[in-house]
mmCIF file with all atom_site columns, C-alpha atoms in Angstrom:
data_model
loop_
_atom_site.group_PDB
_atom_site.id
_atom_site.type_symbol
_atom_site.label_atom_id
_atom_site.label_alt_id
_atom_site.label_comp_id
_atom_site.label_asym_id
_atom_site.label_entity_id
_atom_site.label_seq_id
_atom_site.pdbx_PDB_ins_code
_atom_site.Cartn_x
_atom_site.Cartn_y
_atom_site.Cartn_z
_atom_site.occupancy
_atom_site.B_iso_or_equiv
_atom_site.pdbx_formal_charge
_atom_site.auth_seq_id
_atom_site.auth_comp_id
_atom_site.auth_asym_id
_atom_site.auth_atom_id
_atom_site.pdbx_PDB_model_num
ATOM 1   C CA . UNK A 1 1   ? 93.223  -215.614 0.622   1.00 91.00 ? 1   UNK A CA 1
ATOM 2   C CA . UNK A 1 2   ? 93.211  -213.632 -2.652  1.00 95.00 ? 2   UNK A CA 1
ATOM 3   C CA . UNK A 1 3   ? 92.651  -210.384 -0.750  1.00 95.00 ? 3   UNK A CA 1
ATOM 4   C CA . UNK A 1 4   ? 95.646  -211.097 1.496   1.00 96.00 ? 4   UNK A CA 1
ATOM 5   C CA . UNK A 1 5   ? 97.818  -211.869 -1.525  1.00 96.00 ? 5   UNK A CA 1
ATOM 6   C CA . UNK A 1 6   ? 96.817  -208.538 -3.077  1.00 96.00 ? 6   UNK A CA 1
ATOM 7   C CA . UNK A 1 7   ? 97.466  -206.711 0.211   1.00 97.00 ? 7   UNK A CA 1
ATOM 8   C CA . UNK A 1 8   ? 100.891 -208.384 0.376   1.00 97.00 ? 8   UNK A CA 1
ATOM 9   C CA . UNK A 1 9   ? 101.617 -207.274 -3.201  1.00 95.00 ? 9   UNK A CA 1
ATOM 10  C CA . UNK A 1 10  ? 100.707 -203.664 -2.335  1.00 95.00 ? 10  UNK A CA 1
ATOM 11  C CA . UNK A 1 11  ? 102.963 -203.891 0.727   1.00 94.00 ? 11  UNK A CA 1
ATOM 12  C CA . UNK A 1 12  ? 105.800 -205.298 -1.389  1.00 90.00 ? 12  UNK A CA 1
ATOM 13  C CA . UNK A 1 13  ? 105.289 -202.565 -3.966  1.00 84.00 ? 13  UNK A CA 1
ATOM 14  C CA . UNK A 1 14  ? 105.645 -199.933 -1.251  1.00 81.00 ? 14  UNK A CA 1
ATOM 15  C CA . UNK A 1 15  ? 108.703 -201.632 0.150   1.00 77.00 ? 15  UNK A CA 1
ATOM 16  C CA . UNK A 1 16  ? 110.093 -201.567 -3.416  1.00 68.00 ? 16  UNK A CA 1
ATOM 17  C CA . UNK A 1 17  ? 109.611 -197.801 -3.688  1.00 66.00 ? 17  UNK A CA 1
ATOM 18  C CA . UNK A 1 18  ? 113.172 -197.368 -2.538  1.00 69.00 ? 18  UNK A CA 1
ATOM 19  C CA . UNK A 1 19  ? 113.379 -193.598 -2.573  1.00 76.00 ? 19  UNK A CA 1
ATOM 20  C CA . UNK A 1 20  ? 115.367 -193.767 0.650   1.00 75.00 ? 20  UNK A CA 1
ATOM 21  C CA . UNK A 1 21  ? 118.166 -195.820 -0.848  1.00 79.00 ? 21  UNK A CA 1
ATOM 22  C CA . UNK A 1 22  ? 118.079 -195.804 -4.663  1.00 82.00 ? 22  UNK A CA 1
ATOM 23  C CA . UNK A 1 23  ? 116.830 -192.308 -5.526  1.00 87.00 ? 23  UNK A CA 1
ATOM 24  C CA . UNK A 1 24  ? 120.110 -191.194 -7.086  1.00 90.00 ? 24  UNK A CA 1
ATOM 25  C CA . UNK A 1 25  ? 121.295 -194.645 -8.230  1.00 89.00 ? 25  UNK A CA 1
ATOM 26  C CA . UNK A 1 26  ? 120.792 -195.927 -11.799 1.00 90.00 ? 26  UNK A CA 1
ATOM 27  C CA . UNK A 1 27  ? 117.781 -198.095 -10.859 1.00 85.00 ? 27  UNK A CA 1
ATOM 28  C CA . UNK A 1 28  ? 116.121 -195.231 -8.973  1.00 84.00 ? 28  UNK A CA 1
ATOM 29  C CA . UNK A 1 29  ? 116.803 -192.764 -11.788 1.00 89.00 ? 29  UNK A CA 1
ATOM 30  C CA . UNK A 1 30  ? 115.161 -195.150 -14.246 1.00 88.00 ? 30  UNK A CA 1
ATOM 31  C CA . UNK A 1 31  ? 112.143 -196.051 -12.086 1.00 81.00 ? 31  UNK A CA 1
ATOM 32  C CA . UNK A 1 32  ? 111.405 -192.440 -11.154 1.00 83.00 ? 32  UNK A CA 1
ATOM 33  C CA . UNK A 1 33  ? 112.373 -191.025 -14.560 1.00 86.00 ? 33  UNK A CA 1
ATOM 34  C CA . UNK A 1 34  ? 114.833 -188.626 -12.987 1.00 89.00 ? 34  UNK A CA 1
ATOM 35  C CA . UNK A 1 35  ? 118.129 -187.012 -13.922 1.00 93.00 ? 35  UNK A CA 1
ATOM 36  C CA . UNK A 1 36  ? 121.216 -187.232 -11.723 1.00 93.00 ? 36  UNK A CA 1
ATOM 37  C CA . UNK A 1 37  ? 121.123 -183.479 -11.177 1.00 93.00 ? 37  UNK A CA 1
ATOM 38  C CA . UNK A 1 38  ? 117.492 -183.401 -10.086 1.00 92.00 ? 38  UNK A CA 1
ATOM 39  C CA . UNK A 1 39  ? 117.988 -186.492 -7.918  1.00 91.00 ? 39  UNK A CA 1
ATOM 40  C CA . UNK A 1 40  ? 120.869 -184.836 -6.093  1.00 91.00 ? 40  UNK A CA 1
ATOM 41  C CA . UNK A 1 41  ? 118.764 -181.761 -5.331  1.00 93.00 ? 41  UNK A CA 1
ATOM 42  C CA . UNK A 1 42  ? 115.712 -183.747 -4.186  1.00 90.00 ? 42  UNK A CA 1
ATOM 43  C CA . UNK A 1 43  ? 117.447 -186.627 -2.375  1.00 91.00 ? 43  UNK A CA 1
ATOM 44  C CA . UNK A 1 44  ? 116.407 -185.558 1.149   1.00 91.00 ? 44  UNK A CA 1
ATOM 45  C CA . UNK A 1 45  ? 112.790 -185.072 0.085   1.00 88.00 ? 45  UNK A CA 1
ATOM 46  C CA . UNK A 1 46  ? 112.794 -188.492 -1.573  1.00 88.00 ? 46  UNK A CA 1
ATOM 47  C CA . UNK A 1 47  ? 114.188 -190.131 1.550   1.00 86.00 ? 47  UNK A CA 1
ATOM 48  C CA . UNK A 1 48  ? 111.308 -188.646 3.537   1.00 87.00 ? 48  UNK A CA 1
ATOM 49  C CA . UNK A 1 49  ? 108.836 -189.901 0.939   1.00 85.00 ? 49  UNK A CA 1
ATOM 50  C CA . UNK A 1 50  ? 110.449 -193.331 1.072   1.00 85.00 ? 50  UNK A CA 1
ATOM 51  C CA . UNK A 1 51  ? 110.071 -193.399 4.831   1.00 87.00 ? 51  UNK A CA 1
ATOM 52  C CA . UNK A 1 52  ? 106.337 -192.770 4.482   1.00 88.00 ? 52  UNK A CA 1
ATOM 53  C CA . UNK A 1 53  ? 106.061 -195.557 1.907   1.00 88.00 ? 53  UNK A CA 1
ATOM 54  C CA . UNK A 1 54  ? 107.869 -197.815 4.361   1.00 88.00 ? 54  UNK A CA 1
ATOM 55  C CA . UNK A 1 55  ? 105.292 -196.977 7.031   1.00 92.00 ? 55  UNK A CA 1
ATOM 56  C CA . UNK A 1 56  ? 102.482 -197.847 4.609   1.00 94.00 ? 56  UNK A CA 1
ATOM 57  C CA . UNK A 1 57  ? 104.135 -201.197 3.867   1.00 93.00 ? 57  UNK A CA 1
ATOM 58  C CA . UNK A 1 58  ? 104.639 -201.837 7.594   1.00 94.00 ? 58  UNK A CA 1
ATOM 59  C CA . UNK A 1 59  ? 100.984 -201.094 8.311   1.00 97.00 ? 59  UNK A CA 1
ATOM 60  C CA . UNK A 1 60  ? 99.820  -203.478 5.611   1.00 97.00 ? 60  UNK A CA 1
ATOM 61  C CA . UNK A 1 61  ? 102.137 -206.192 6.902   1.00 97.00 ? 61  UNK A CA 1
ATOM 62  C CA . UNK A 1 62  ? 100.833 -205.564 10.426  1.00 98.00 ? 62  UNK A CA 1
ATOM 63  C CA . UNK A 1 63  ? 97.315  -206.129 9.117   1.00 98.00 ? 63  UNK A CA 1
ATOM 64  C CA . UNK A 1 64  ? 98.365  -209.356 7.421   1.00 97.00 ? 64  UNK A CA 1
ATOM 65  C CA . UNK A 1 65  ? 99.982  -210.685 10.589  1.00 97.00 ? 65  UNK A CA 1
ATOM 66  C CA . UNK A 1 66  ? 97.467  -209.565 13.200  1.00 97.00 ? 66  UNK A CA 1
ATOM 67  C CA . UNK A 1 67  ? 95.749  -212.470 14.944  1.00 95.00 ? 67  UNK A CA 1
ATOM 68  C CA . UNK A 1 68  ? 92.320  -210.905 15.348  1.00 97.00 ? 68  UNK A CA 1
ATOM 69  C CA . UNK A 1 69  ? 90.595  -211.172 11.939  1.00 96.00 ? 69  UNK A CA 1
ATOM 70  C CA . UNK A 1 70  ? 88.175  -208.291 12.554  1.00 97.00 ? 70  UNK A CA 1
ATOM 71  C CA . UNK A 1 71  ? 90.912  -205.920 13.655  1.00 98.00 ? 71  UNK A CA 1
ATOM 72  C CA . UNK A 1 72  ? 93.236  -207.162 10.887  1.00 98.00 ? 72  UNK A CA 1
ATOM 73  C CA . UNK A 1 73  ? 90.517  -206.254 8.385   1.00 98.00 ? 73  UNK A CA 1
ATOM 74  C CA . UNK A 1 74  ? 90.325  -202.719 9.811   1.00 98.00 ? 74  UNK A CA 1
ATOM 75  C CA . UNK A 1 75  ? 94.102  -202.298 9.723   1.00 98.00 ? 75  UNK A CA 1
ATOM 76  C CA . UNK A 1 76  ? 94.347  -203.461 6.111   1.00 98.00 ? 76  UNK A CA 1
ATOM 77  C CA . UNK A 1 77  ? 91.392  -201.331 5.023   1.00 98.00 ? 77  UNK A CA 1
ATOM 78  C CA . UNK A 1 78  ? 92.840  -198.239 6.721   1.00 98.00 ? 78  UNK A CA 1
ATOM 79  C CA . UNK A 1 79  ? 96.291  -198.591 5.189   1.00 97.00 ? 79  UNK A CA 1
ATOM 80  C CA . UNK A 1 80  ? 94.916  -199.431 1.746   1.00 98.00 ? 80  UNK A CA 1
ATOM 81  C CA . UNK A 1 81  ? 92.803  -196.270 1.928   1.00 98.00 ? 81  UNK A CA 1
ATOM 82  C CA . UNK A 1 82  ? 95.938  -194.322 2.905   1.00 97.00 ? 82  UNK A CA 1
ATOM 83  C CA . UNK A 1 83  ? 97.728  -195.729 -0.145  1.00 96.00 ? 83  UNK A CA 1
ATOM 84  C CA . UNK A 1 84  ? 94.809  -194.799 -2.397  1.00 97.00 ? 84  UNK A CA 1
ATOM 85  C CA . UNK A 1 85  ? 94.702  -191.235 -1.062  1.00 96.00 ? 85  UNK A CA 1
ATOM 86  C CA . UNK A 1 86  ? 98.487  -190.886 -1.404  1.00 93.00 ? 86  UNK A CA 1
ATOM 87  C CA . UNK A 1 87  ? 98.302  -192.231 -4.948  1.00 94.00 ? 87  UNK A CA 1
ATOM 88  C CA . UNK A 1 88  ? 95.476  -189.891 -5.912  1.00 96.00 ? 88  UNK A CA 1
ATOM 89  C CA . UNK A 1 89  ? 97.340  -186.921 -4.474  1.00 95.00 ? 89  UNK A CA 1
ATOM 90  C CA . UNK A 1 90  ? 100.521 -187.946 -6.267  1.00 91.00 ? 90  UNK A CA 1
ATOM 91  C CA . UNK A 1 91  ? 98.600  -188.332 -9.513  1.00 94.00 ? 91  UNK A CA 1
ATOM 92  C CA . UNK A 1 92  ? 97.090  -184.868 -9.111  1.00 95.00 ? 92  UNK A CA 1
ATOM 93  C CA . UNK A 1 93  ? 100.344 -183.148 -8.189  1.00 94.00 ? 93  UNK A CA 1
ATOM 94  C CA . UNK A 1 94  ? 103.167 -185.109 -9.813  1.00 88.00 ? 94  UNK A CA 1
ATOM 95  C CA . UNK A 1 95  ? 102.187 -187.649 -12.475 1.00 88.00 ? 95  UNK A CA 1
ATOM 96  C CA . UNK A 1 96  ? 99.025  -189.493 -13.455 1.00 93.00 ? 96  UNK A CA 1
ATOM 97  C CA . UNK A 1 97  ? 101.217 -192.597 -13.713 1.00 90.00 ? 97  UNK A CA 1
ATOM 98  C CA . UNK A 1 98  ? 101.159 -192.729 -9.896  1.00 90.00 ? 98  UNK A CA 1
ATOM 99  C CA . UNK A 1 99  ? 97.428  -193.432 -10.045 1.00 93.00 ? 99  UNK A CA 1
ATOM 100 C CA . UNK A 1 100 ? 98.108  -196.639 -11.969 1.00 93.00 ? 100 UNK A CA 1
ATOM 101 C CA . UNK A 1 101 ? 101.216 -197.712 -10.090 1.00 89.00 ? 101 UNK A CA 1
ATOM 102 C CA . UNK A 1 102 ? 100.152 -196.894 -6.542  1.00 91.00 ? 102 UNK A CA 1
ATOM 103 C CA . UNK A 1 103 ? 96.421  -196.213 -6.166  1.00 95.00 ? 103 UNK A CA 1
ATOM 104 C CA . UNK A 1 104 ? 94.964  -198.783 -8.577  1.00 96.00 ? 104 UNK A CA 1
ATOM 105 C CA . UNK A 1 105 ? 96.614  -201.864 -6.995  1.00 96.00 ? 105 UNK A CA 1
ATOM 106 C CA . UNK A 1 106 ? 95.513  -200.657 -3.549  1.00 97.00 ? 106 UNK A CA 1
ATOM 107 C CA . UNK A 1 107 ? 91.954  -200.075 -4.802  1.00 97.00 ? 107 UNK A CA 1
ATOM 108 C CA . UNK A 1 108 ? 91.818  -203.566 -6.268  1.00 97.00 ? 108 UNK A CA 1
ATOM 109 C CA . UNK A 1 109 ? 93.135  -205.030 -3.001  1.00 98.00 ? 109 UNK A CA 1
ATOM 110 C CA . UNK A 1 110 ? 90.565  -203.010 -1.044  1.00 98.00 ? 110 UNK A CA 1
ATOM 111 C CA . UNK A 1 111 ? 87.700  -204.265 -3.192  1.00 98.00 ? 111 UNK A CA 1
ATOM 112 C CA . UNK A 1 112 ? 88.969  -207.840 -2.788  1.00 97.00 ? 112 UNK A CA 1
ATOM 113 C CA . UNK A 1 113 ? 89.218  -207.301 0.967   1.00 97.00 ? 113 UNK A CA 1
ATOM 114 C CA . UNK A 1 114 ? 85.586  -206.189 1.165   1.00 96.00 ? 114 UNK A CA 1
ATOM 115 C CA . UNK A 1 115 ? 84.443  -209.070 -1.041  1.00 96.00 ? 115 UNK A CA 1
ATOM 116 C CA . UNK A 1 116 ? 86.271  -211.684 1.044   1.00 90.00 ? 116 UNK A CA 1
#
């Protein structure tokens, strides 16, 4: 139960990464610590990034809803690992803050999943 709550929180977090819709809006500028000028230049790239985050959220939700517990475990583990890798790459290339915001919650959820 706790593992599924953590997986759901990671999914919600990735659904909240609204690069597709809020990148150049005040909330997006604040969350991503961006300027209006930079946001305008990078808007298409951010929309693509947001789409990928949406796929990660969808995969985690799929794992939560799948009826076969063994396969659901595999789905959740796979997508949590994808989130961790994406977070580590983002931390290495963009900002170490991404490690805390993206990878750490997924790692905690993955540990909980394996302990369940």
